Structures are given as C-alpha cells and as structure tokens.
Short mmCIF file of C-alpha atoms and ligand atoms in Angstrom, two decimals:
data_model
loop_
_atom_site.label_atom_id
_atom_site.label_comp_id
_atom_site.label_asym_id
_atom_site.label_seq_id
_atom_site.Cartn_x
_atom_site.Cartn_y
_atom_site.Cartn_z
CA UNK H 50 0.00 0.00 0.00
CA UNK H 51 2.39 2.25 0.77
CA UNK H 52 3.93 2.38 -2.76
CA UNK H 53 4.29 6.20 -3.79
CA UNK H 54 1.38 5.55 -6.10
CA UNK H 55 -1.73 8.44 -6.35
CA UNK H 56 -4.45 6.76 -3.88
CA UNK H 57 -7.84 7.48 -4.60
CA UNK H 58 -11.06 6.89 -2.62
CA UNK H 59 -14.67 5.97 -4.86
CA UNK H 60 -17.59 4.83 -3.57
CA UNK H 61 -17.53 1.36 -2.77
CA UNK H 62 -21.51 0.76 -4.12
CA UNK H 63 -23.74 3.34 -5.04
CA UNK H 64 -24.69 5.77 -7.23
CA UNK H 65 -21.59 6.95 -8.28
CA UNK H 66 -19.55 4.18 -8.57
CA UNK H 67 -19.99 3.29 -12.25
CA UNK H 68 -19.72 6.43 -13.17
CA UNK H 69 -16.77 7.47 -11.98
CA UNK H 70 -14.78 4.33 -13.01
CA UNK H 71 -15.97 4.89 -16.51
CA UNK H 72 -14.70 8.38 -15.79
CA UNK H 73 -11.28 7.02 -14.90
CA UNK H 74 -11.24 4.23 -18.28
CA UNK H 75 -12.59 7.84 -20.18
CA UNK H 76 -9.15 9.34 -18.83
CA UNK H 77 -7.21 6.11 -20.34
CA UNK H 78 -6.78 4.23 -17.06
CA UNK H 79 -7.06 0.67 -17.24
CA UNK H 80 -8.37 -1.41 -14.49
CA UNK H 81 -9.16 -4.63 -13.56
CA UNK H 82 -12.05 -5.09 -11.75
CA UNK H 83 -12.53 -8.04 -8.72
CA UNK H 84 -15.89 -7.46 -7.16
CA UNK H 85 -15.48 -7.47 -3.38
CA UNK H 86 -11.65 -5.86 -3.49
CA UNK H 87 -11.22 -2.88 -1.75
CA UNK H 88 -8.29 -1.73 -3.36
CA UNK H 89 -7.25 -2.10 -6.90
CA UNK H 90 -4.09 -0.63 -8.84
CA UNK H 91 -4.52 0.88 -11.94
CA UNK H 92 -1.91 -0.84 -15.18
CA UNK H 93 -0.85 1.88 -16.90
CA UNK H 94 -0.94 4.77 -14.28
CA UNK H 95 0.60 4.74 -10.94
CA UNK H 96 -2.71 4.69 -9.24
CA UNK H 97 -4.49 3.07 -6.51
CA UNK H 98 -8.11 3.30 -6.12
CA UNK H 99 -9.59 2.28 -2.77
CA UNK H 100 -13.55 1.82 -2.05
CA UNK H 101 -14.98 3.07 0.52
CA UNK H 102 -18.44 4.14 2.01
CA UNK H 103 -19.35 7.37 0.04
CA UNK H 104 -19.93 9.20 3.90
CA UNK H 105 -16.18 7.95 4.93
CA UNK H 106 -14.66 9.63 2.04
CA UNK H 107 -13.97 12.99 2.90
CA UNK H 108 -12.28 12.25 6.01
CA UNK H 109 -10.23 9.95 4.75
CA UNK H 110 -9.07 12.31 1.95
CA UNK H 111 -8.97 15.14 4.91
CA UNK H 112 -6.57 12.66 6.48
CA UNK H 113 -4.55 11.92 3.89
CA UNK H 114 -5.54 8.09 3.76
CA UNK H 115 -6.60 8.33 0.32
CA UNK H 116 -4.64 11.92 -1.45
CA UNK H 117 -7.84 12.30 -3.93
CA UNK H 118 -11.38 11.08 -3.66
CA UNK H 119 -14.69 11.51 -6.39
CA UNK H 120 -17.59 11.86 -3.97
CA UNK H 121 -20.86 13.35 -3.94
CA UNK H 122 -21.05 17.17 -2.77
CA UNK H 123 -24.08 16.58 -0.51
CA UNK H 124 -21.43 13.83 1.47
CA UNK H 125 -19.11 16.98 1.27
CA UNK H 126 -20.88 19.51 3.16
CA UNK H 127 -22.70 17.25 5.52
CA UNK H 128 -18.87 16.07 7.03
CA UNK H 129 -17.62 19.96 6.84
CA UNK H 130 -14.46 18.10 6.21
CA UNK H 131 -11.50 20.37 5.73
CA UNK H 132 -10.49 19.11 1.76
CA UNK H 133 -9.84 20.94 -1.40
CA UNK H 134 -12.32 21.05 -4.47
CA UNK H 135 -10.23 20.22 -7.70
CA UNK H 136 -13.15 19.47 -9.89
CA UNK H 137 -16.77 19.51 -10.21
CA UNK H 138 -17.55 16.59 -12.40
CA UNK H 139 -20.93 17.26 -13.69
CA UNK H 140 -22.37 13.95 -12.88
CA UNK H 141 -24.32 12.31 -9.75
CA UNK H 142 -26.38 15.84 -10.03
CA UNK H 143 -29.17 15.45 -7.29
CA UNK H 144 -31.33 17.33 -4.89
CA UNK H 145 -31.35 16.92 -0.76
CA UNK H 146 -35.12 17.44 -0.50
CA UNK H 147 -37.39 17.14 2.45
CA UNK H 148 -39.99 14.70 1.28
CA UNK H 149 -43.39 13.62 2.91
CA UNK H 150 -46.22 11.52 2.56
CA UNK H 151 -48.22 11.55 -0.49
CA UNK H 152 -51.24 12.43 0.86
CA UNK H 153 -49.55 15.05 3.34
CA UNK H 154 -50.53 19.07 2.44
CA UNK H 155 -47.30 20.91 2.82
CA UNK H 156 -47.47 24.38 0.81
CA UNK H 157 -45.46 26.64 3.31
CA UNK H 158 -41.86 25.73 4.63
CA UNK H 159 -42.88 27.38 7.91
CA UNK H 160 -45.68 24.34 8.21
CA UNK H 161 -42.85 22.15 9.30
CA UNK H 162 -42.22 23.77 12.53
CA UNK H 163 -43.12 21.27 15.53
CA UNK H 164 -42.64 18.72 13.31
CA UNK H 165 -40.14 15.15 12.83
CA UNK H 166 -37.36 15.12 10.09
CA UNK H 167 -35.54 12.12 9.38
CA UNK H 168 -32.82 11.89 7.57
CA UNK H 169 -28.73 11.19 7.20
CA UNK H 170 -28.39 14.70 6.52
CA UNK H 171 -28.51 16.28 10.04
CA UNK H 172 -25.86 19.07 9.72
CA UNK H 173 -27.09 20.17 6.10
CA UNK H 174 -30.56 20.13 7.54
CA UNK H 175 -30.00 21.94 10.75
CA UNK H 176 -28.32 24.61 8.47
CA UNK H 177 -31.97 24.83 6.66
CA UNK H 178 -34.19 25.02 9.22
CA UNK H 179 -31.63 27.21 11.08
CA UNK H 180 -31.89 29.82 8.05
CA UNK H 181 -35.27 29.43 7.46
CA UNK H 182 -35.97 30.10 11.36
CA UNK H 183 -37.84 26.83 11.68
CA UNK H 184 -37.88 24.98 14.77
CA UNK H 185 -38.00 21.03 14.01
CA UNK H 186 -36.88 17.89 15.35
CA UNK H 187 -34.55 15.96 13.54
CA UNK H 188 -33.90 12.28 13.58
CA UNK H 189 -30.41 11.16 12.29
CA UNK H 190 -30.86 7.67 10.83
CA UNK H 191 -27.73 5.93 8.79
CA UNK H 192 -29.94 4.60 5.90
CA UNK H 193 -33.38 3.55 4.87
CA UNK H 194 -34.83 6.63 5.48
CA UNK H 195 -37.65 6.91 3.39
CA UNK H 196 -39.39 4.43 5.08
CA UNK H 197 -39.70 5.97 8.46
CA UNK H 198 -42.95 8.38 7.63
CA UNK H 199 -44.18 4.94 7.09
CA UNK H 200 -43.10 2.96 10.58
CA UNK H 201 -44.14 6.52 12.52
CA UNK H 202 -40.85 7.24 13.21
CA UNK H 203 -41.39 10.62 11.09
CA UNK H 204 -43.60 13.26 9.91
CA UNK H 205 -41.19 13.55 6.49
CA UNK H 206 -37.72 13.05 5.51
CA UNK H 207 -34.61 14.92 3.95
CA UNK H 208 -33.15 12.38 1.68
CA UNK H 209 -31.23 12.50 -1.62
CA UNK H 210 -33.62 12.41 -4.87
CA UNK H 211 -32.03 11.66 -7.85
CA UNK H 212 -34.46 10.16 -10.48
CA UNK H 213 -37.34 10.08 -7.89
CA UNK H 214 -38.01 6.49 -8.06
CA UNK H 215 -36.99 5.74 -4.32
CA UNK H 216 -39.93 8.45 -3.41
CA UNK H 217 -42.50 7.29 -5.51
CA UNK H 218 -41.79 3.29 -4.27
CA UNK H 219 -42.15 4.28 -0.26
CA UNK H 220 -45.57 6.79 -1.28
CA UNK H 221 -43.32 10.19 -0.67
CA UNK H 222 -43.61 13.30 -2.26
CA UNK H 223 -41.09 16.07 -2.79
CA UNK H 224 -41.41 19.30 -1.38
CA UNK H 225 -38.78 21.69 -0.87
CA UNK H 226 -35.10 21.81 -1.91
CA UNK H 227 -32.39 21.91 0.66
CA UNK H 228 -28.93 21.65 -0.74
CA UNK H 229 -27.85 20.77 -4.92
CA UNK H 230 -25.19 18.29 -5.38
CA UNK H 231 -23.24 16.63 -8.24
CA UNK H 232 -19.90 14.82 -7.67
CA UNK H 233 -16.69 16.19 -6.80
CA UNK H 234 -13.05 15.28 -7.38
CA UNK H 235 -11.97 16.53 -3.93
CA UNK H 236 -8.00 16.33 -2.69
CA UNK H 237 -5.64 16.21 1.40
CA UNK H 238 -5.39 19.78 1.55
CA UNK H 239 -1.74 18.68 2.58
CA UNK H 240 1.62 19.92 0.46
CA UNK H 241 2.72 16.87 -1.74
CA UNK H 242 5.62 15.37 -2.84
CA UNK H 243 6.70 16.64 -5.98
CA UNK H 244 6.03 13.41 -7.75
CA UNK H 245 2.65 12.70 -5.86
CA UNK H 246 1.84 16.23 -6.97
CA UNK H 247 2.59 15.07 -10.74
CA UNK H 248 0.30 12.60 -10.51
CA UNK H 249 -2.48 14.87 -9.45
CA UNK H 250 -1.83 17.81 -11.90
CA UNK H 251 -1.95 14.93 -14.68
CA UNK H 252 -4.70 12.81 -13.63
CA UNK H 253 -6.84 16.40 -13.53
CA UNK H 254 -5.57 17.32 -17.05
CA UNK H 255 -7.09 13.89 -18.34
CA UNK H 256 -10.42 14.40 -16.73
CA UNK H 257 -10.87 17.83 -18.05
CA UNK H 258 -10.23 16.68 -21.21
CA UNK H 259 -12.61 13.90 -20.80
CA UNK H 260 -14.78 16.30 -19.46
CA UNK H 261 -14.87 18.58 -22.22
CA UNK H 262 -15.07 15.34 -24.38
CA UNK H 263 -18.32 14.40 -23.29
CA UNK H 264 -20.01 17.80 -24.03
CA UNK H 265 -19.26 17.65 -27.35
CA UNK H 266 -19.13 15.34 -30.74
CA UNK H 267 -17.50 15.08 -33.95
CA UNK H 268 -19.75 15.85 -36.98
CA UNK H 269 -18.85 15.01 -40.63
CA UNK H 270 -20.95 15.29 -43.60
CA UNK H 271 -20.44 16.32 -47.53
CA UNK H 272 -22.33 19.44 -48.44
CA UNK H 273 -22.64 20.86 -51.68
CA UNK H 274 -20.25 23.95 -52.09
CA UNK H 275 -22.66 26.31 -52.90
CA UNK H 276 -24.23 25.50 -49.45
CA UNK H 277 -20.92 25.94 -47.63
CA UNK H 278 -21.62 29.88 -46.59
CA UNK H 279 -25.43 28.92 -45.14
CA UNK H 280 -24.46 26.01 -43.30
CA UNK H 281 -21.23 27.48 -41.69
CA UNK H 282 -24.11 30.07 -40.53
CA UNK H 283 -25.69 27.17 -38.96
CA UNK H 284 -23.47 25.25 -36.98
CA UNK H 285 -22.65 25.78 -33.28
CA UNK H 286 -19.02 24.53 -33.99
CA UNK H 287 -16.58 24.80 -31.19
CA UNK H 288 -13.63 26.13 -33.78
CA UNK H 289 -14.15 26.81 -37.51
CA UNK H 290 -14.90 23.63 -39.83
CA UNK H 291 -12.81 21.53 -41.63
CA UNK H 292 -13.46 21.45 -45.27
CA UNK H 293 -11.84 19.17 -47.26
CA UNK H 294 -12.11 18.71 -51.38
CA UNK H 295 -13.92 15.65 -52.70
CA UNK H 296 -13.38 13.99 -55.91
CA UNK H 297 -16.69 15.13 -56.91
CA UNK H 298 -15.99 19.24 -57.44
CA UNK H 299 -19.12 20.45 -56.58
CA UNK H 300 -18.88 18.78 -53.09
CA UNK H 301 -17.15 19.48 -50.00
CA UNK H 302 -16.24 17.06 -47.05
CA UNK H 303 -16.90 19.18 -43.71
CA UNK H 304 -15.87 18.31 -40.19
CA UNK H 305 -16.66 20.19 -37.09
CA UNK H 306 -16.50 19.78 -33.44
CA UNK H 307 -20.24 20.88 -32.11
CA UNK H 308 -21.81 20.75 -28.93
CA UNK H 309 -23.09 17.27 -28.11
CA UNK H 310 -26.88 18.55 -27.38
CA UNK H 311 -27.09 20.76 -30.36
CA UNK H 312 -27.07 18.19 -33.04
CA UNK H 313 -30.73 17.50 -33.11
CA UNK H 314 -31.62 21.13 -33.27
CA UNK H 315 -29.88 21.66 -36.36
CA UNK H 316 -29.88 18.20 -38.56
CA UNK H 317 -32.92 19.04 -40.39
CA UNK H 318 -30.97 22.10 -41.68
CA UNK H 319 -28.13 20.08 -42.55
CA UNK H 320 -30.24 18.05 -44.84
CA UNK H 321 -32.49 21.19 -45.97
CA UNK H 322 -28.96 22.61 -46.92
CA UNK H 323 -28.09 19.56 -49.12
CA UNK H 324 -25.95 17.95 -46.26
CA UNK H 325 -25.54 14.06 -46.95
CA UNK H 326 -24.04 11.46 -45.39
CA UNK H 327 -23.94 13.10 -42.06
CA UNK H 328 -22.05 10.84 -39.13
CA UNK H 329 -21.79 12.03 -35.62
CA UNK H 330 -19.05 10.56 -33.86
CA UNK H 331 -18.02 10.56 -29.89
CA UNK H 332 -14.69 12.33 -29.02
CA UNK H 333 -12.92 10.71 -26.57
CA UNK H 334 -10.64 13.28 -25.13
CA UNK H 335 -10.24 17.26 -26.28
CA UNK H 336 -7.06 19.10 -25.29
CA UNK H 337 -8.13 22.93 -25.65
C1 PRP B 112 -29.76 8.23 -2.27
C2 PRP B 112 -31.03 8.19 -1.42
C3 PRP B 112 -31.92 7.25 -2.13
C4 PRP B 112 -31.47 7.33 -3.57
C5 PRP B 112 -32.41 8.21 -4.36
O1 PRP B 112 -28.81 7.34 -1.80
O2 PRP B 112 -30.76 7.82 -0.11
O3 PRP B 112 -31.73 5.94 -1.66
O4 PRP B 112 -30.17 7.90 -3.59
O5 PRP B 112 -32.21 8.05 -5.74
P1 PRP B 112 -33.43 8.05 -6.75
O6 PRP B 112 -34.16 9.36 -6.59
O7 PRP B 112 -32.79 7.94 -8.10
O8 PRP B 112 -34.32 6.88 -6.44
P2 PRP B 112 -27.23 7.51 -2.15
O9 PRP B 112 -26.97 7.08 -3.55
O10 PRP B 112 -26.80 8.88 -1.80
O11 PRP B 112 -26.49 6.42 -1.30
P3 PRP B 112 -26.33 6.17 0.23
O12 PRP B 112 -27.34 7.01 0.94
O13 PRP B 112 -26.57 4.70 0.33
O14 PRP B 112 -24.92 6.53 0.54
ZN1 ZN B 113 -23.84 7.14 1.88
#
C-alpha cells in the first residue's frame, strides 16, 4: 500500500460508482475489476483506487488516507471536512429534498415547525431550518430513510432524490429543496511530494479533457459547395470547420467539433442545406 502511487477513494456501491470508473477508463486508465476488493491498482498509471463508504470519504481524503477522492457534494458539506475542491464533475447531479407523505398538504416551509425530520443529513438540515428560522426535530438515521414516515418514526424526511423512483416506491412526495449536489473530485489539503503532486496535476488534465469530451461530438458530412456559406451560418461549432475537397468538385467534405446537445436542433438544416451522409461521432478526449 504504501507504494508512492496516487491513492484514490470511490464509492464502494452506489450511485456513483460506475460512473466514476468509466470516468477514470474515459481518462485512459485501465483497471481490472474483482468485485469485493477494496483496493485495486490501476496498469498503466501509478494509481491506486480504494472503495470506501461514500460518507467515509472525505475524512479519509482530509486525512490523507486516500490523497484524492470523487464523492458526492451533498457527502461533502454534511462532514464539513477540511479538503480541497479540484473538480466539479458534472455527474451524480441530485437534490437533498425534504420529502413527505403523499397524501400530506405541505405548501409553506414554515408548516414544518413542531414537526419530525428524518434523515442522514442532520448538519445540512440543521443549516436549513436554522436559516429558514424553523424549529423542528430531527432524527439522524444511517440509511433507509424513506421508510420511516411509514413505521411513525417521522412526519417527512430529507433524503437525496435523484431520479425520484426511491420516493414514488415508499408513497413520498417532494417538497422543498435543501442543498444541490453533483460529484466532486476533492484532494488532502496537505503539500505533496513533488512526484505525488505530478500525478495529481496529470490525472486532472485527463479528466478535463474527458470532461470537455463528453459535451461535445464530432460531426462530418459532404455538403454541396454552394451551401458551404449557409451552413457554416448554422453550426454551433466549437472552432471553424474543416473542409476538405472531394473527388466530386461540386462537393465538400466538412468536419466540425459541435456541442453534443445541439445536433438535433440543427440536422434538419443540414439536410435542408443539401448535407448528406452526415455521421456524428463521440470524441474521446479534447485538449483545448
Ligand atoms: C440516495 C437516497 C436514495 C437514492 C435516491 O442514496 O438515499 O436511496 O439515492 O435516488 P433516486 O431518486 O434515483 O431513487 P445515495 O446514492 O446517496 O447512497 P447512500 O445514501 O446509500 O450513501
Ligand atoms: Zn452514503
């Protein structure tokens, strides 16, 4: 363990743990994976990733256990651990929301004075109700919150929503947002060794250009060359086109790097253009 290599905490099982090993095979790091191993070591990067519970993360990166860690923000600011931000990483985007019972009437946040809050979320909560001047009771459970409008235990909860499906299975019903989170690449706030430092600054060069990767997509497509001028017009490229001579002369090849989510606002101009042949390809890494 104790090998010089970059250690870095993910979530063990959860929400974000496919995600941000796919981030890490995104940034060219290849590893094996062993279900039930806690620690694996990347092949081609000097890199050990441990899993751990998502809530032990930041203080184990605060401690300098693990140097790095991806968890979620919400984790972040519940443990007020003392860590750096390197990176938001735009994924694992959900909402701490106080929930209740579907057939529960809650149109004012003041309505929840008096009452019971359960939840895993106690400091982010208290901050709420603090700032909101609300005085509530608040139940700290570990996990399995949702069900304890259910069991009595609470009037409503403040739990993590993410697609909404854990609500709608336990009869809950969102009603007002407490704290945004996606995930974060978080670091020790300790000075490194030079080469420990390396590993950092590099790893964090890969994911931003994986990062920018995934926002956007290659487009290539012939166009007739008197069309060239309107569909320049028309494309949201990220840098001018690419235009390339075909063997046909009054056709142009035309590549362009374009926002991922503006393809389908603009295809049927393409082909109203004269575009043909149009291919959208993913990028898998952008240097800018
Ligand atoms: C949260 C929350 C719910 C689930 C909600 O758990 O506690 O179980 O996600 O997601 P949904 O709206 O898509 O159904 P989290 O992933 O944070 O894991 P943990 O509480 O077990 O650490
Ligand atoms: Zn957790």
């Amino acid at each position: 363990m104790l090998n010089g290599n970059l250690k870095l905490a993910v979530q063990k099982k959860g929400r974000l743990t496919e995600k941000s090993l796919q981030l890490l095979k995104n940034c060219g790091i290849d590893i094996e994976l062993y279900s039930e191993r806690l620690l694996i070591s990347a092949r081609n990067f000097d890199l050990d990733i441990l899993f751990l519970r998502d809530d032990d993360i930041p203080e184990y990166v605060q401690d300098g256990v693990a140097d790095i860690g991806i968890v979620g923000g919400n984790v972040v600011a519940e443990k007020q651990s003392d860590v750096r931000i390197l990176k938001e990483l735009g994924f694992g985007k959900c909402t701490l929301m106080i929930a209740v019972p579907e057939h529960y009437e809650l149109n004012n946040i003041h309505e929840l004075n008096g009452k019971t809050i359960a939840t895993s979320y106690p400091a982010i909560l208290q901050n709420y109700l603090s700032e909101n001047k609300i005085n509530a009771k608040i139940i700290q459970l570990s996990g399995s919150v949702e069900i304890s409008p259910s069991l009595g235990v609470a009037d409503c909860i403040c739990d993590i929503v993410s697609t909404g499906t854990t609500l709608k299975m336990n009869h809950l019903k969102q009603s007002f947002s407490v704290y945004k989170s996606e995930s974060l690449l978080i670091s020790c706030k300790k000075i490194f060794e030079p080469e420990k430092q390396n590993l950092i600054d590099s790893l964090v060069m890969r994911i931003e250009s994986a990062l920018n990767a995934r926002k956007s997509k290659y487009l290539m497509m012939n166009i007739p060359k008197s069309s060239l001028n309107i569909i320049k017009e028309k494309l949201p490229a990220l840098k001018s086109p690419t235009i390339l001579a075909l063997a046909d002369e009054s056709m142009l090849a035309l590549h362009a790097v374009i926002p991922s989510d503006k393809f389908w606002e603009i295809q049927s101009d393409l082909k109203n253009a004269g575009a043909s042949d149009i291919l959208l390809l993913p990028i898998e890494n952008i240097i800018l």
